[in-house]
């Protein structure tokens, strides 16, 4: 089921989102004794991560939803973004010394299998091309990443686009990995992404709009947070 939370301002959205995320991980921590928080990269969630970095219980395990296949010192590293925002937490990352994500997928899955599961909360973004995590349209590895029996993490080589830039090699949660969550939140802003979101709700080709695979499934509720 989709629950839409539409806000008048990003300030109000971010304040509500921080509280909702804290409430979810604290509830799971109290219930299960452990909680994992899976976070996407990109530019939109930065302000809520900075706020959470001060307020999040340091027992919560933080891991990446996806990352570009770049080292920590690269400006495109999602792990570096999370390390900056969550200085009190050890971040379970995806990037390894392997030259390609395909070579690393077994080791990354072994690390992710150790996370508290199901994940307490997974925060997703969405690109204007209808990707979420690093599930990019028609990407190499996408069919495997969308398969119901996929492991938690999958290697992707996207087709280069304005959205991907030159960072086409990615590691990402698979659809099964994303759905291995107690709660899903999709964070989007602006009219363009709202239109893409609405289009994805009715999309019939999830290879062309991978976010549709998340929005159209019935197993895990998706809370959609949007502001202008
Ligand atoms: C990434 C993200 C990606 C992101 C969307 C939205 O590695 O880029 O994980 O899935 O969530 O591209 O990014 P923006 O918030 O920057 O629009």
PDB file of C-alpha atoms and ligand atoms in Angstrom:
ATOM      1  CA  UNK A   1       0.000   0.000   0.000  1.00  0.00           C
ATOM      2  CA  UNK A   2       1.147   3.547  -0.775  1.00  0.00           C
ATOM      3  CA  UNK A   3       0.823   6.185   1.943  1.00  0.00           C
ATOM      4  CA  UNK A   4       1.380   9.711   0.559  1.00  0.00           C
ATOM      5  CA  UNK A   5       2.722  12.486   2.815  1.00  0.00           C
ATOM      6  CA  UNK A   6       2.672  15.734   0.808  1.00  0.00           C
ATOM      7  CA  UNK A   7       4.156  18.810   2.502  1.00  0.00           C
ATOM      8  CA  UNK A   8       3.964  22.577   1.894  1.00  0.00           C
ATOM      9  CA  UNK A   9       7.702  22.960   2.442  1.00  0.00           C
ATOM     10  CA  UNK A  10      10.884  20.879   2.467  1.00  0.00           C
ATOM     11  CA  UNK A  11      11.594  22.162   5.975  1.00  0.00           C
ATOM     12  CA  UNK A  12       8.343  20.637   7.245  1.00  0.00           C
ATOM     13  CA  UNK A  13       8.943  17.443   5.245  1.00  0.00           C
ATOM     14  CA  UNK A  14      12.440  16.961   6.658  1.00  0.00           C
ATOM     15  CA  UNK A  15      11.294  17.569  10.254  1.00  0.00           C
ATOM     16  CA  UNK A  16       8.466  15.036   9.917  1.00  0.00           C
ATOM     17  CA  UNK A  17      10.694  12.562   8.078  1.00  0.00           C
ATOM     18  CA  UNK A  18      13.364  12.669  10.784  1.00  0.00           C
ATOM     19  CA  UNK A  19      10.759  11.937  13.475  1.00  0.00           C
ATOM     20  CA  UNK A  20       9.187   9.133  11.462  1.00  0.00           C
ATOM     21  CA  UNK A  21      12.563   7.493  10.825  1.00  0.00           C
ATOM     22  CA  UNK A  22      13.607   7.769  14.480  1.00  0.00           C
ATOM     23  CA  UNK A  23      10.275   6.324  15.638  1.00  0.00           C
ATOM     24  CA  UNK A  24      10.581   3.350  13.297  1.00  0.00           C
ATOM     25  CA  UNK A  25      14.137   2.366  14.200  1.00  0.00           C
ATOM     26  CA  UNK A  26      13.511   2.854  17.930  1.00  0.00           C
ATOM     27  CA  UNK A  27      10.395   0.662  17.749  1.00  0.00           C
ATOM     28  CA  UNK A  28      12.275  -2.129  15.965  1.00  0.00           C
ATOM     29  CA  UNK A  29      15.249  -1.765  18.321  1.00  0.00           C
ATOM     30  CA  UNK A  30      12.902  -2.181  21.299  1.00  0.00           C
ATOM     31  CA  UNK A  31      11.139  -5.141  19.690  1.00  0.00           C
ATOM     32  CA  UNK A  32      14.073  -7.020  18.133  1.00  0.00           C
ATOM     33  CA  UNK A  33      17.032  -5.792  20.185  1.00  0.00           C
ATOM     34  CA  UNK A  34      18.726  -4.708  16.971  1.00  0.00           C
ATOM     35  CA  UNK A  35      17.779  -2.489  14.034  1.00  0.00           C
ATOM     36  CA  UNK A  36      19.296  -1.755  10.654  1.00  0.00           C
ATOM     37  CA  UNK A  37      18.706   1.433   8.715  1.00  0.00           C
ATOM     38  CA  UNK A  38      19.338   1.294   4.941  1.00  0.00           C
ATOM     39  CA  UNK A  39      19.995   4.679   3.366  1.00  0.00           C
ATOM     40  CA  UNK A  40      20.236   5.894  -0.224  1.00  0.00           C
ATOM     41  CA  UNK A  41      22.698   8.432  -1.535  1.00  0.00           C
ATOM     42  CA  UNK A  42      21.990  11.381  -3.773  1.00  0.00           C
ATOM     43  CA  UNK A  43      21.467  15.033  -2.836  1.00  0.00           C
ATOM     44  CA  UNK A  44      17.897  15.087  -1.490  1.00  0.00           C
ATOM     45  CA  UNK A  45      18.308  13.205   1.799  1.00  0.00           C
ATOM     46  CA  UNK A  46      21.444  15.089   2.964  1.00  0.00           C
ATOM     47  CA  UNK A  47      19.663  17.474   5.376  1.00  0.00           C
ATOM     48  CA  UNK A  48      17.722  14.690   7.094  1.00  0.00           C
ATOM     49  CA  UNK A  49      20.903  12.627   7.436  1.00  0.00           C
ATOM     50  CA  UNK A  50      22.674  15.567   9.084  1.00  0.00           C
ATOM     51  CA  UNK A  51      19.815  15.863  11.598  1.00  0.00           C
ATOM     52  CA  UNK A  52      19.689  12.097  12.211  1.00  0.00           C
ATOM     53  CA  UNK A  53      23.454  12.048  12.701  1.00  0.00           C
ATOM     54  CA  UNK A  54      22.858  13.933  15.947  1.00  0.00           C
ATOM     55  CA  UNK A  55      19.710  12.109  17.094  1.00  0.00           C
ATOM     56  CA  UNK A  56      19.999   8.466  15.957  1.00  0.00           C
ATOM     57  CA  UNK A  57      20.619   5.807  18.600  1.00  0.00           C
ATOM     58  CA  UNK A  58      24.219   4.661  18.159  1.00  0.00           C
ATOM     59  CA  UNK A  59      23.099   1.003  18.413  1.00  0.00           C
ATOM     60  CA  UNK A  60      21.344   1.307  15.035  1.00  0.00           C
ATOM     61  CA  UNK A  61      23.220  -0.392  12.212  1.00  0.00           C
ATOM     62  CA  UNK A  62      23.532   1.824   9.135  1.00  0.00           C
ATOM     63  CA  UNK A  63      24.132   0.426   5.651  1.00  0.00           C
ATOM     64  CA  UNK A  64      23.972   1.715   2.104  1.00  0.00           C
ATOM     65  CA  UNK A  65      21.062   1.099  -0.252  1.00  0.00           C
ATOM     66  CA  UNK A  66      23.466   1.508  -3.135  1.00  0.00           C
ATOM     67  CA  UNK A  67      26.791   2.983  -4.109  1.00  0.00           C
ATOM     68  CA  UNK A  68      28.759   3.969  -7.106  1.00  0.00           C
ATOM     69  CA  UNK A  69      31.844   1.809  -7.723  1.00  0.00           C
ATOM     70  CA  UNK A  70      34.244   4.485  -6.537  1.00  0.00           C
ATOM     71  CA  UNK A  71      36.608   4.745  -3.586  1.00  0.00           C
ATOM     72  CA  UNK A  72      35.741   6.634  -0.419  1.00  0.00           C
ATOM     73  CA  UNK A  73      37.782   9.668  -1.493  1.00  0.00           C
ATOM     74  CA  UNK A  74      35.699  10.111  -4.662  1.00  0.00           C
ATOM     75  CA  UNK A  75      33.109  12.907  -4.567  1.00  0.00           C
ATOM     76  CA  UNK A  76      30.447  10.476  -5.786  1.00  0.00           C
ATOM     77  CA  UNK A  77      30.852   8.003  -2.916  1.00  0.00           C
ATOM     78  CA  UNK A  78      27.583   7.463  -1.048  1.00  0.00           C
ATOM     79  CA  UNK A  79      29.493   5.765   1.750  1.00  0.00           C
ATOM     80  CA  UNK A  80      31.589   8.893   2.232  1.00  0.00           C
ATOM     81  CA  UNK A  81      28.370  10.942   2.397  1.00  0.00           C
ATOM     82  CA  UNK A  82      26.982   8.695   5.149  1.00  0.00           C
ATOM     83  CA  UNK A  83      30.282   8.612   7.063  1.00  0.00           C
ATOM     84  CA  UNK A  84      30.236  12.437   7.136  1.00  0.00           C
ATOM     85  CA  UNK A  85      26.610  12.610   8.315  1.00  0.00           C
ATOM     86  CA  UNK A  86      26.856   9.753  10.848  1.00  0.00           C
ATOM     87  CA  UNK A  87      30.263  10.175  12.537  1.00  0.00           C
ATOM     88  CA  UNK A  88      29.121   8.067  15.545  1.00  0.00           C
ATOM     89  CA  UNK A  89      28.174   5.046  13.446  1.00  0.00           C
ATOM     90  CA  UNK A  90      30.146   2.416  11.538  1.00  0.00           C
ATOM     91  CA  UNK A  91      28.672   2.316   8.037  1.00  0.00           C
ATOM     92  CA  UNK A  92      28.300  -1.023   6.265  1.00  0.00           C
ATOM     93  CA  UNK A  93      29.407  -0.069   2.777  1.00  0.00           C
ATOM     94  CA  UNK A  94      29.403  -1.797  -0.584  1.00  0.00           C
ATOM     95  CA  UNK A  95      32.621  -0.705  -2.297  1.00  0.00           C
ATOM     96  CA  UNK A  96      35.435  -3.286  -2.102  1.00  0.00           C
ATOM     97  CA  UNK A  97      38.926  -3.466  -3.599  1.00  0.00           C
ATOM     98  CA  UNK A  98      37.523  -5.526  -6.488  1.00  0.00           C
ATOM     99  CA  UNK A  99      37.766  -3.786  -9.859  1.00  0.00           C
ATOM    100  CA  UNK A 100      34.085  -4.332 -10.639  1.00  0.00           C
ATOM    101  CA  UNK A 101      30.881  -4.714  -8.609  1.00  0.00           C
ATOM    102  CA  UNK A 102      30.272  -8.011 -10.368  1.00  0.00           C
ATOM    103  CA  UNK A 103      33.477  -9.403  -8.802  1.00  0.00           C
ATOM    104  CA  UNK A 104      32.418  -8.170  -5.344  1.00  0.00           C
ATOM    105  CA  UNK A 105      28.792  -9.262  -5.185  1.00  0.00           C
ATOM    106  CA  UNK A 106      29.472 -12.424  -3.123  1.00  0.00           C
ATOM    107  CA  UNK A 107      31.530 -10.587  -0.495  1.00  0.00           C
ATOM    108  CA  UNK A 108      29.038  -7.722  -0.240  1.00  0.00           C
ATOM    109  CA  UNK A 109      26.145 -10.141   0.229  1.00  0.00           C
ATOM    110  CA  UNK A 110      28.105 -11.942   2.944  1.00  0.00           C
ATOM    111  CA  UNK A 111      28.478  -8.598   4.774  1.00  0.00           C
ATOM    112  CA  UNK A 112      24.825  -7.653   4.288  1.00  0.00           C
ATOM    113  CA  UNK A 113      23.619 -11.038   5.488  1.00  0.00           C
ATOM    114  CA  UNK A 114      25.024 -10.066   8.907  1.00  0.00           C
ATOM    115  CA  UNK A 115      22.777  -6.990   9.204  1.00  0.00           C
ATOM    116  CA  UNK A 116      19.740  -7.124  11.495  1.00  0.00           C
ATOM    117  CA  UNK A 117      16.877  -8.379   9.309  1.00  0.00           C
ATOM    118  CA  UNK A 118      14.358  -7.614   8.132  1.00  0.00           C
ATOM    119  CA  UNK A 119      15.733  -4.097   7.823  1.00  0.00           C
ATOM    120  CA  UNK A 120      13.912  -1.733  10.178  1.00  0.00           C
ATOM    121  CA  UNK A 121      13.667   0.945   7.523  1.00  0.00           C
ATOM    122  CA  UNK A 122      14.911   1.513   3.981  1.00  0.00           C
ATOM    123  CA  UNK A 123      14.979   5.060   2.634  1.00  0.00           C
ATOM    124  CA  UNK A 124      14.797   5.288  -1.153  1.00  0.00           C
ATOM    125  CA  UNK A 125      15.194   8.151  -3.575  1.00  0.00           C
ATOM    126  CA  UNK A 126      14.132   8.281  -7.201  1.00  0.00           C
ATOM    127  CA  UNK A 127      15.720   9.715 -10.277  1.00  0.00           C
ATOM    128  CA  UNK A 128      13.921  11.548 -13.092  1.00  0.00           C
ATOM    129  CA  UNK A 129      14.472   8.433 -15.201  1.00  0.00           C
ATOM    130  CA  UNK A 130      12.428   6.292 -12.808  1.00  0.00           C
ATOM    131  CA  UNK A 131      15.379   4.546 -11.157  1.00  0.00           C
ATOM    132  CA  UNK A 132      15.493   3.869  -7.450  1.00  0.00           C
ATOM    133  CA  UNK A 133      18.516   2.672  -5.499  1.00  0.00           C
ATOM    134  CA  UNK A 134      20.798   1.847  -8.423  1.00  0.00           C
ATOM    135  CA  UNK A 135      18.126  -0.081 -10.291  1.00  0.00           C
ATOM    136  CA  UNK A 136      18.497   1.873 -13.520  1.00  0.00           C
ATOM    137  CA  UNK A 137      16.296   1.438 -16.608  1.00  0.00           C
ATOM    138  CA  UNK A 138      17.373  -1.469 -18.835  1.00  0.00           C
ATOM    139  CA  UNK A 139      20.668  -1.775 -16.930  1.00  0.00           C
ATOM    140  CA  UNK A 140      22.954  -4.802 -17.284  1.00  0.00           C
ATOM    141  CA  UNK A 141      22.078  -6.946 -14.252  1.00  0.00           C
ATOM    142  CA  UNK A 142      18.622  -5.408 -13.783  1.00  0.00           C
ATOM    143  CA  UNK A 143      16.658  -8.569 -14.603  1.00  0.00           C
ATOM    144  CA  UNK A 144      18.656 -10.495 -12.013  1.00  0.00           C
ATOM    145  CA  UNK A 145      18.228  -7.653  -9.485  1.00  0.00           C
ATOM    146  CA  UNK A 146      14.443  -7.687  -9.977  1.00  0.00           C
ATOM    147  CA  UNK A 147      14.118 -11.477  -9.676  1.00  0.00           C
ATOM    148  CA  UNK A 148      12.145 -12.573  -6.589  1.00  0.00           C
ATOM    149  CA  UNK A 149      14.904 -14.974  -5.510  1.00  0.00           C
ATOM    150  CA  UNK A 150      17.732 -12.433  -5.886  1.00  0.00           C
ATOM    151  CA  UNK A 151      20.229 -12.080  -3.042  1.00  0.00           C
ATOM    152  CA  UNK A 152      20.116  -8.878  -0.952  1.00  0.00           C
ATOM    153  CA  UNK A 153      22.661  -7.068  -3.127  1.00  0.00           C
ATOM    154  CA  UNK A 154      23.199  -7.025  -6.875  1.00  0.00           C
ATOM    155  CA  UNK A 155      25.786  -5.642  -9.285  1.00  0.00           C
ATOM    156  CA  UNK A 156      24.550  -3.215 -11.934  1.00  0.00           C
ATOM    157  CA  UNK A 157      26.134  -1.644 -14.994  1.00  0.00           C
ATOM    158  CA  UNK A 158      23.796   1.150 -16.082  1.00  0.00           C
ATOM    159  CA  UNK A 159      23.558   2.643 -19.514  1.00  0.00           C
ATOM    160  CA  UNK A 160      25.289   6.004 -19.370  1.00  0.00           C
ATOM    161  CA  UNK A 161      22.842   8.888 -19.143  1.00  0.00           C
ATOM    162  CA  UNK A 162      22.574  12.416 -17.782  1.00  0.00           C
ATOM    163  CA  UNK A 163      21.383  10.819 -14.541  1.00  0.00           C
ATOM    164  CA  UNK A 164      24.213   8.294 -14.142  1.00  0.00           C
ATOM    165  CA  UNK A 165      27.016  10.518 -15.419  1.00  0.00           C
ATOM    166  CA  UNK A 166      30.170   8.413 -15.878  1.00  0.00           C
ATOM    167  CA  UNK A 167      29.413   6.395 -12.711  1.00  0.00           C
ATOM    168  CA  UNK A 168      27.624   3.506 -14.426  1.00  0.00           C
ATOM    169  CA  UNK A 169      29.044   0.634 -12.332  1.00  0.00           C
ATOM    170  CA  UNK A 170      27.043   0.266  -9.145  1.00  0.00           C
ATOM    171  CA  UNK A 171      26.266  -2.070  -6.268  1.00  0.00           C
ATOM    172  CA  UNK A 172      22.670  -1.919  -5.063  1.00  0.00           C
ATOM    173  CA  UNK A 173      20.032  -3.584  -2.970  1.00  0.00           C
ATOM    174  CA  UNK A 174      18.066  -5.859  -5.241  1.00  0.00           C
ATOM    175  CA  UNK A 175      14.269  -5.585  -5.274  1.00  0.00           C
ATOM    176  CA  UNK A 176      14.193  -8.546  -2.882  1.00  0.00           C
ATOM    177  CA  UNK A 177      16.719  -6.710  -0.719  1.00  0.00           C
ATOM    178  CA  UNK A 178      14.579  -3.562  -0.691  1.00  0.00           C
ATOM    179  CA  UNK A 179      11.472  -5.593   0.196  1.00  0.00           C
ATOM    180  CA  UNK A 180      13.388  -7.211   3.074  1.00  0.00           C
ATOM    181  CA  UNK A 181      12.322  -4.144   5.096  1.00  0.00           C
ATOM    182  CA  UNK A 182       9.765  -3.533   7.827  1.00  0.00           C
ATOM    183  CA  UNK A 183       9.082  -0.126   6.324  1.00  0.00           C
ATOM    184  CA  UNK A 184       9.932   1.645   3.048  1.00  0.00           C
ATOM    185  CA  UNK A 185      10.095   5.388   2.584  1.00  0.00           C
ATOM    186  CA  UNK A 186      10.427   7.031  -0.834  1.00  0.00           C
ATOM    187  CA  UNK A 187      11.699  10.609  -0.608  1.00  0.00           C
ATOM    188  CA  UNK A 188      11.063  12.848  -3.641  1.00  0.00           C
ATOM    189  CA  UNK A 189      10.894  16.587  -4.225  1.00  0.00           C
ATOM    190  CA  UNK A 190       9.712  18.866  -7.026  1.00  0.00           C
ATOM    191  CA  UNK A 191       6.963  18.720  -9.612  1.00  0.00           C
ATOM    192  CA  UNK A 192       9.048  16.760 -12.132  1.00  0.00           C
ATOM    193  CA  UNK A 193       9.627  13.858  -9.748  1.00  0.00           C
ATOM    194  CA  UNK A 194       5.996  13.952  -8.609  1.00  0.00           C
ATOM    195  CA  UNK A 195       4.976  13.436 -12.249  1.00  0.00           C
ATOM    196  CA  UNK A 196       7.488  10.580 -12.644  1.00  0.00           C
ATOM    197  CA  UNK A 197       6.161   8.988  -9.437  1.00  0.00           C
ATOM    198  CA  UNK A 198       2.553   9.186 -10.645  1.00  0.00           C
ATOM    199  CA  UNK A 199       3.572   7.706 -14.006  1.00  0.00           C
ATOM    200  CA  UNK A 200       5.375   4.853 -12.236  1.00  0.00           C
ATOM    201  CA  UNK A 201       2.244   3.968 -10.259  1.00  0.00           C
ATOM    202  CA  UNK A 202       0.648   2.953 -13.554  1.00  0.00           C
ATOM    203  CA  UNK A 203       3.755   1.781 -15.425  1.00  0.00           C
ATOM    204  CA  UNK A 204       3.547  -1.629 -17.128  1.00  0.00           C
ATOM    205  CA  UNK A 205       7.275  -2.071 -17.904  1.00  0.00           C
ATOM    206  CA  UNK A 206       9.341  -2.144 -14.736  1.00  0.00           C
ATOM    207  CA  UNK A 207      12.563  -2.534 -16.710  1.00  0.00           C
ATOM    208  CA  UNK A 208      11.870   0.902 -18.152  1.00  0.00           C
ATOM    209  CA  UNK A 209      10.826   2.325 -14.748  1.00  0.00           C
ATOM    210  CA  UNK A 210      12.343   0.152 -12.007  1.00  0.00           C
ATOM    211  CA  UNK A 211      10.802   2.265  -9.223  1.00  0.00           C
ATOM    212  CA  UNK A 212       7.454   0.832 -10.385  1.00  0.00           C
ATOM    213  CA  UNK A 213       8.534  -2.568  -9.058  1.00  0.00           C
ATOM    214  CA  UNK A 214       8.691  -1.052  -5.561  1.00  0.00           C
ATOM    215  CA  UNK A 215       5.545   1.052  -5.865  1.00  0.00           C
ATOM    216  CA  UNK A 216       3.332  -1.676  -7.320  1.00  0.00           C
ATOM    217  CA  UNK A 217       4.231  -4.525  -4.941  1.00  0.00           C
ATOM    218  CA  UNK A 218       1.828  -5.406  -2.106  1.00  0.00           C
ATOM    219  CA  UNK A 219       4.214  -6.940   0.418  1.00  0.00           C
ATOM    220  CA  UNK A 220       5.641  -3.849   2.121  1.00  0.00           C
ATOM    221  CA  UNK A 221       3.885  -0.500   2.631  1.00  0.00           C
ATOM    222  CA  UNK A 222       5.610   2.430   0.955  1.00  0.00           C
ATOM    223  CA  UNK A 223       5.406   5.855   2.603  1.00  0.00           C
ATOM    224  CA  UNK A 224       5.974   8.539  -0.048  1.00  0.00           C
ATOM    225  CA  UNK A 225       7.277  11.862   1.283  1.00  0.00           C
ATOM    226  CA  UNK A 226       7.035  14.811  -1.119  1.00  0.00           C
ATOM    227  CA  UNK A 227       7.469  18.559  -1.084  1.00  0.00           C
ATOM    228  CA  UNK A 228       7.901  21.124  -3.835  1.00  0.00           C
TER     229      UNK A 228
HETATM  230  C1  LIG B   1      22.355   7.397  -5.878  1.00  0.00           C
HETATM  231  C2  LIG B   1      21.084   7.182  -5.097  1.00  0.00           C
HETATM  232  C3  LIG B   1      19.948   7.306  -6.039  1.00  0.00           C
HETATM  233  C4  LIG B   1      19.224   8.534  -5.567  1.00  0.00           C
HETATM  234  C5  LIG B   1      18.388   9.095  -6.670  1.00  0.00           C
HETATM  235  C6  LIG B   1      17.847  10.463  -6.275  1.00  0.00           C
HETATM  236  O1  LIG B   1      23.343   6.683  -5.676  1.00  0.00           O
HETATM  237  O2  LIG B   1      22.344   8.352  -6.677  1.00  0.00           O
HETATM  238  O3  LIG B   1      21.046   6.162  -4.275  1.00  0.00           O
HETATM  239  O4  LIG B   1      19.065   6.241  -6.133  1.00  0.00           O
HETATM  240  O5  LIG B   1      18.401   8.198  -4.452  1.00  0.00           O
HETATM  241  O6  LIG B   1      19.216   9.228  -7.803  1.00  0.00           O
HETATM  242  O7  LIG B   1      18.969  11.299  -6.099  1.00  0.00           O
HETATM  243  P1  LIG B   1      18.765  12.838  -5.722  1.00  0.00           P
HETATM  244  O8  LIG B   1      18.239  12.843  -4.318  1.00  0.00           O
HETATM  245  O9  LIG B   1      20.142  13.417  -5.825  1.00  0.00           O
HETATM  246  O10 LIG B   1      17.780  13.410  -6.718  1.00  0.00           O
END
